[in-house]
């Protein structure tokens, strides 16, 4: 009996009285297929462990994603509209850590569209500000260098600074650093520049400084609040230096936005009335 498995079958009377069961007559032993089923199941799911569900790759193809395939980039945009709107609201009105709002699924869909919107609104606001400053100078000419400058500034800042921060955290031994989360954090922090750019074309220069200053304060507070738990994983001195660098680079962004797109209007001192040749001769004689 020790060498094979057996099933126990008990024949019970119609009255259901086990006390009248004759074990010698009614107790029978049959060969069990337990070992056969176990070996068959082990052949069906190689690599699976007893008591655990089958691996996710069982019965399916390879889950590897290569850099040149669309599936590699599709995973960064695996988010719906309601989630993006919820994350935008969490960036404007933060009540919890933004990394918790991401729920382990950071995306690039929101950051790319936010950055693109900021670029075009900066171009629009800068063009309006320039138009108001040059209304008395005749025909107005659009300066499309504002568009390329906005694209270089916003896309460059949102792309490069998170990479530099991620590499710094990895260099100083932080295990919780995640490049995609850094991109998402900086991307959603740009959301505050949309209302700032919409109202910073005012001809009143002091108001423009106030609006840009408020945008800088809200966005840098959002970054520091969410980056501090990650930066604190390094030693105390390193985390302080990284926090200071985050504030400094963000201040440079705010300064460039103010100077490039919402500079104070320059008043021209030239008299637009043309001087005739005869009048210029009489003025020269006197």
Short mmCIF file of C-alpha atoms in Angstrom, two decimals:
data_model
loop_
_atom_site.label_atom_id
_atom_site.label_comp_id
_atom_site.label_asym_id
_atom_site.label_seq_id
_atom_site.Cartn_x
_atom_site.Cartn_y
_atom_site.Cartn_z
CA UNK A 1 0.00 0.00 0.00
CA UNK A 2 2.86 2.34 0.57
CA UNK A 3 3.99 2.09 -3.02
CA UNK A 4 0.75 3.25 -4.71
CA UNK A 5 -2.21 5.53 -4.05
CA UNK A 6 -5.66 4.18 -3.22
CA UNK A 7 -9.24 5.49 -3.11
CA UNK A 8 -11.48 4.44 -0.24
CA UNK A 9 -15.11 3.61 -1.15
CA UNK A 10 -17.62 3.00 1.65
CA UNK A 11 -20.98 1.38 0.86
CA UNK A 12 -23.66 2.81 3.22
CA UNK A 13 -27.07 1.25 3.91
CA UNK A 14 -30.25 2.96 2.73
CA UNK A 15 -31.05 3.98 6.31
CA UNK A 16 -27.71 5.80 6.39
CA UNK A 17 -26.66 3.94 9.57
CA UNK A 18 -22.91 3.62 9.50
CA UNK A 19 -23.06 1.43 12.55
CA UNK A 20 -24.43 -1.47 10.51
CA UNK A 21 -21.76 -1.23 7.83
CA UNK A 22 -19.67 -4.27 7.38
CA UNK A 23 -16.22 -2.94 6.61
CA UNK A 24 -14.91 -6.29 5.50
CA UNK A 25 -17.63 -6.64 2.85
CA UNK A 26 -18.36 -3.03 1.90
CA UNK A 27 -14.88 -1.51 2.09
CA UNK A 28 -13.16 -1.69 -1.27
CA UNK A 29 -9.84 -0.34 -2.54
CA UNK A 30 -9.35 0.98 -6.05
CA UNK A 31 -6.22 2.19 -7.80
CA UNK A 32 -5.92 5.98 -7.67
CA UNK A 33 -4.80 8.22 -10.52
CA UNK A 34 -3.48 10.89 -8.16
CA UNK A 35 0.14 10.48 -9.15
CA UNK A 36 -0.81 10.40 -12.83
CA UNK A 37 -2.79 13.65 -12.54
CA UNK A 38 0.02 15.31 -10.65
CA UNK A 39 2.59 14.35 -13.25
CA UNK A 40 0.27 15.45 -16.06
CA UNK A 41 -0.38 18.86 -14.46
CA UNK A 42 3.33 19.34 -13.92
CA UNK A 43 3.89 18.70 -17.60
CA UNK A 44 1.15 21.17 -18.57
CA UNK A 45 2.51 24.07 -16.53
CA UNK A 46 6.27 23.83 -16.38
CA UNK A 47 7.77 26.12 -13.81
CA UNK A 48 4.57 26.41 -11.75
CA UNK A 49 4.71 25.79 -8.00
CA UNK A 50 2.24 23.77 -5.89
CA UNK A 51 -0.38 25.97 -4.25
CA UNK A 52 0.40 28.96 -6.47
CA UNK A 53 -1.44 30.22 -9.57
CA UNK A 54 0.18 29.60 -12.95
CA UNK A 55 2.63 32.20 -14.16
CA UNK A 56 1.29 35.08 -16.22
CA UNK A 57 3.26 33.94 -19.24
CA UNK A 58 1.86 30.43 -19.16
CA UNK A 59 0.02 29.53 -22.31
CA UNK A 60 0.92 32.83 -23.99
CA UNK A 61 3.72 34.19 -26.08
CA UNK A 62 6.74 36.11 -24.90
CA UNK A 63 5.96 39.37 -23.02
CA UNK A 64 9.22 41.06 -23.90
CA UNK A 65 8.93 44.54 -25.38
CA UNK A 66 11.66 45.80 -27.63
CA UNK A 67 12.61 49.42 -28.16
CA UNK A 68 11.67 49.40 -31.84
CA UNK A 69 8.15 48.00 -31.30
CA UNK A 70 4.97 49.99 -30.72
CA UNK A 71 4.09 47.87 -27.69
CA UNK A 72 7.16 49.24 -25.89
CA UNK A 73 5.86 52.82 -26.17
CA UNK A 74 2.19 51.89 -25.74
CA UNK A 75 2.80 50.95 -22.11
CA UNK A 76 3.65 54.59 -21.34
CA UNK A 77 0.23 55.73 -22.62
CA UNK A 78 -1.88 53.06 -20.92
CA UNK A 79 -4.23 55.51 -19.22
CA UNK A 80 -7.77 56.74 -19.86
CA UNK A 81 -9.12 60.28 -19.95
CA UNK A 82 -10.71 60.15 -16.51
CA UNK A 83 -7.39 59.15 -14.94
CA UNK A 84 -5.58 62.00 -16.70
CA UNK A 85 -8.19 64.52 -15.53
CA UNK A 86 -7.95 63.18 -11.98
CA UNK A 87 -4.18 63.59 -12.07
CA UNK A 88 -4.48 67.12 -13.44
CA UNK A 89 -6.82 68.00 -10.60
CA UNK A 90 -4.42 66.42 -8.09
CA UNK A 91 -1.60 68.57 -9.52
CA UNK A 92 -3.61 71.80 -9.23
CA UNK A 93 -5.15 70.95 -5.88
CA UNK A 94 -2.77 68.52 -4.15
CA UNK A 95 -4.17 66.77 -1.11
CA UNK A 96 -2.10 63.56 -1.22
CA UNK A 97 1.28 62.56 -2.50
CA UNK A 98 1.14 62.62 -6.28
CA UNK A 99 3.10 59.37 -6.54
CA UNK A 100 0.24 57.71 -4.65
CA UNK A 101 -2.23 59.24 -7.10
CA UNK A 102 -0.29 57.60 -9.94
CA UNK A 103 -0.98 54.21 -8.31
CA UNK A 104 2.14 52.67 -9.78
CA UNK A 105 1.07 53.52 -13.34
CA UNK A 106 2.85 56.75 -14.37
CA UNK A 107 2.03 57.91 -17.87
CA UNK A 108 3.46 60.17 -20.55
CA UNK A 109 0.13 60.99 -22.19
CA UNK A 110 -0.73 63.77 -19.77
CA UNK A 111 2.76 65.32 -19.58
CA UNK A 112 3.12 65.49 -23.38
CA UNK A 113 -0.25 67.13 -23.94
CA UNK A 114 0.27 69.53 -21.03
CA UNK A 115 3.69 70.56 -22.34
CA UNK A 116 2.29 71.04 -25.85
CA UNK A 117 -0.56 73.17 -24.51
CA UNK A 118 1.86 75.30 -22.50
CA UNK A 119 4.02 75.84 -25.59
CA UNK A 120 1.15 77.16 -27.72
CA UNK A 121 -0.34 79.29 -24.94
CA UNK A 122 3.07 80.82 -24.21
CA UNK A 123 3.36 81.64 -27.91
CA UNK A 124 -0.15 83.13 -27.87
CA UNK A 125 0.43 85.14 -24.71
CA UNK A 126 3.84 86.35 -25.87
CA UNK A 127 2.38 87.42 -29.22
CA UNK A 128 -0.43 89.37 -27.53
CA UNK A 129 2.06 91.03 -25.19
CA UNK A 130 4.24 92.04 -28.13
CA UNK A 131 1.24 93.29 -30.10
CA UNK A 132 0.14 95.54 -27.25
CA UNK A 133 3.66 96.94 -27.03
CA UNK A 134 3.86 97.70 -30.77
CA UNK A 135 0.36 98.90 -31.63
CA UNK A 136 1.61 102.40 -32.44
CA UNK A 137 4.34 101.22 -34.78
CA UNK A 138 2.22 100.34 -37.79
CA UNK A 139 1.94 96.84 -39.26
CA UNK A 140 2.43 94.02 -36.74
CA UNK A 141 4.61 91.05 -37.71
CA UNK A 142 4.30 87.69 -35.97
CA UNK A 143 7.49 86.44 -34.38
CA UNK A 144 7.51 82.68 -34.74
CA UNK A 145 10.77 82.53 -32.84
CA UNK A 146 8.54 82.70 -29.77
CA UNK A 147 7.02 79.36 -30.77
CA UNK A 148 10.36 77.62 -31.27
CA UNK A 149 11.68 79.21 -28.07
CA UNK A 150 8.67 78.00 -26.07
CA UNK A 151 9.04 74.48 -27.49
CA UNK A 152 12.73 74.33 -26.71
CA UNK A 153 12.25 75.71 -23.20
CA UNK A 154 9.28 73.59 -22.08
CA UNK A 155 10.15 70.33 -23.84
CA UNK A 156 13.82 70.63 -22.92
CA UNK A 157 13.12 71.35 -19.26
CA UNK A 158 10.51 68.59 -18.95
CA UNK A 159 12.77 66.04 -20.66
CA UNK A 160 16.27 66.83 -19.41
CA UNK A 161 15.78 67.82 -15.76
CA UNK A 162 13.98 64.57 -14.76
CA UNK A 163 16.72 62.52 -16.46
CA UNK A 164 19.41 64.44 -14.57
CA UNK A 165 17.50 64.02 -11.30
CA UNK A 166 17.01 60.30 -11.89
CA UNK A 167 20.70 59.73 -12.67
CA UNK A 168 21.70 61.71 -9.58
CA UNK A 169 19.42 59.66 -7.36
CA UNK A 170 20.75 56.42 -8.80
CA UNK A 171 24.33 57.62 -8.35
CA UNK A 172 23.73 58.39 -4.67
CA UNK A 173 22.15 54.99 -4.03
CA UNK A 174 18.40 55.66 -4.13
CA UNK A 175 16.50 52.47 -4.96
CA UNK A 176 13.07 54.10 -5.18
CA UNK A 177 13.96 56.41 -8.07
CA UNK A 178 11.91 55.84 -11.21
CA UNK A 179 12.52 57.75 -14.44
CA UNK A 180 8.92 57.49 -15.65
CA UNK A 181 7.64 58.84 -12.34
CA UNK A 182 10.07 61.77 -12.57
CA UNK A 183 8.83 62.57 -16.07
CA UNK A 184 5.21 62.34 -14.94
CA UNK A 185 5.86 64.53 -11.91
CA UNK A 186 7.56 67.29 -13.88
CA UNK A 187 5.07 66.99 -16.72
CA UNK A 188 2.02 67.48 -14.52
CA UNK A 189 3.76 70.30 -12.62
CA UNK A 190 3.72 72.31 -15.88
CA UNK A 191 -0.07 72.48 -15.68
CA UNK A 192 0.05 75.64 -13.54
CA UNK A 193 1.76 77.54 -16.38
CA UNK A 194 -1.38 77.31 -18.54
CA UNK A 195 -3.47 79.79 -16.47
CA UNK A 196 -0.35 81.86 -15.80
CA UNK A 197 0.34 82.23 -19.52
CA UNK A 198 -3.30 83.13 -20.19
CA UNK A 199 -3.23 86.13 -17.84
CA UNK A 200 0.40 87.25 -17.96
CA UNK A 201 0.09 89.29 -21.19
CA UNK A 202 -1.29 92.24 -19.22
CA UNK A 203 0.32 95.61 -20.09
CA UNK A 204 0.76 96.17 -16.35
CA UNK A 205 4.25 94.81 -15.73
CA UNK A 206 3.94 94.37 -11.98
CA UNK A 207 0.93 92.09 -12.47
CA UNK A 208 2.93 89.91 -14.82
CA UNK A 209 5.65 89.53 -12.18
CA UNK A 210 3.02 88.59 -9.61
CA UNK A 211 1.37 86.01 -11.88
CA UNK A 212 4.67 84.37 -12.82
CA UNK A 213 5.77 84.41 -9.17
CA UNK A 214 2.57 82.68 -8.08
CA UNK A 215 3.01 80.08 -10.82
CA UNK A 216 6.57 79.45 -9.70
CA UNK A 217 5.57 79.13 -6.05
CA UNK A 218 2.74 76.67 -6.66
CA UNK A 219 4.67 74.48 -9.09
CA UNK A 220 7.86 74.34 -7.03
CA UNK A 221 5.84 73.53 -3.88
CA UNK A 222 4.20 70.66 -5.80
CA UNK A 223 7.62 69.35 -6.86
CA UNK A 224 9.19 69.61 -3.41
CA UNK A 225 6.25 67.98 -1.68
CA UNK A 226 6.36 64.93 -3.92
CA UNK A 227 10.12 64.70 -4.44
CA UNK A 228 11.08 64.99 -0.77
CA UNK A 229 10.23 61.36 0.13
CA UNK A 230 12.34 60.18 -2.81
CA UNK A 231 15.24 62.55 -2.17
CA UNK A 232 15.29 61.74 1.54
CA UNK A 233 16.31 58.18 0.63
CA UNK A 234 19.82 59.56 0.13
CA UNK A 235 21.95 61.00 2.92
CA UNK A 236 20.92 64.27 4.55
CA UNK A 237 23.47 66.54 2.88
CA UNK A 238 22.86 65.11 -0.58
CA UNK A 239 19.08 65.47 -0.25
CA UNK A 240 19.48 69.14 0.73
CA UNK A 241 21.70 69.83 -2.28
CA UNK A 242 19.27 68.11 -4.64
CA UNK A 243 16.32 70.03 -3.20
CA UNK A 244 18.17 73.32 -3.67
CA UNK A 245 19.02 72.40 -7.26
CA UNK A 246 15.37 71.56 -7.96
CA UNK A 247 14.33 75.02 -6.72
CA UNK A 248 17.12 76.80 -8.62
CA UNK A 249 16.40 75.15 -11.97
CA UNK A 250 12.68 75.77 -11.57
CA UNK A 251 13.40 79.41 -10.78
CA UNK A 252 15.40 79.63 -14.03
CA UNK A 253 12.37 78.27 -15.88
CA UNK A 254 10.12 80.94 -14.37
CA UNK A 255 12.63 83.70 -15.17
CA UNK A 256 12.96 82.59 -18.78
CA UNK A 257 9.18 82.48 -19.15
CA UNK A 258 8.89 86.03 -17.82
CA UNK A 259 11.77 87.48 -19.84
CA UNK A 260 11.16 85.72 -23.16
CA UNK A 261 7.39 85.96 -23.37
CA UNK A 262 6.15 88.64 -20.99
CA UNK A 263 8.88 91.27 -20.95
CA UNK A 264 7.76 94.80 -20.00
CA UNK A 265 6.60 96.90 -22.92
CA UNK A 266 9.20 99.27 -24.30
CA UNK A 267 7.90 102.71 -25.08
CA UNK A 268 9.32 104.35 -28.17
CA UNK A 269 10.52 107.96 -27.91
CA UNK A 270 10.56 108.61 -31.65
CA UNK A 271 8.04 111.07 -33.10
CA UNK A 272 5.97 109.16 -35.65
CA UNK A 273 5.14 112.39 -37.55
CA UNK A 274 7.38 112.68 -40.62
CA UNK A 275 9.37 115.88 -41.12
CA UNK A 276 9.19 117.52 -44.53
CA UNK A 277 12.32 118.60 -46.42
CA UNK A 278 11.48 122.32 -46.25
CA UNK A 279 10.84 122.18 -42.52
CA UNK A 280 14.10 120.34 -41.90
CA UNK A 281 15.98 123.04 -43.85
CA UNK A 282 14.41 125.88 -41.83
CA UNK A 283 15.17 124.06 -38.59
CA UNK A 284 18.79 123.64 -39.65
CA UNK A 285 19.06 127.39 -40.51
CA UNK A 286 17.70 128.47 -37.11
#
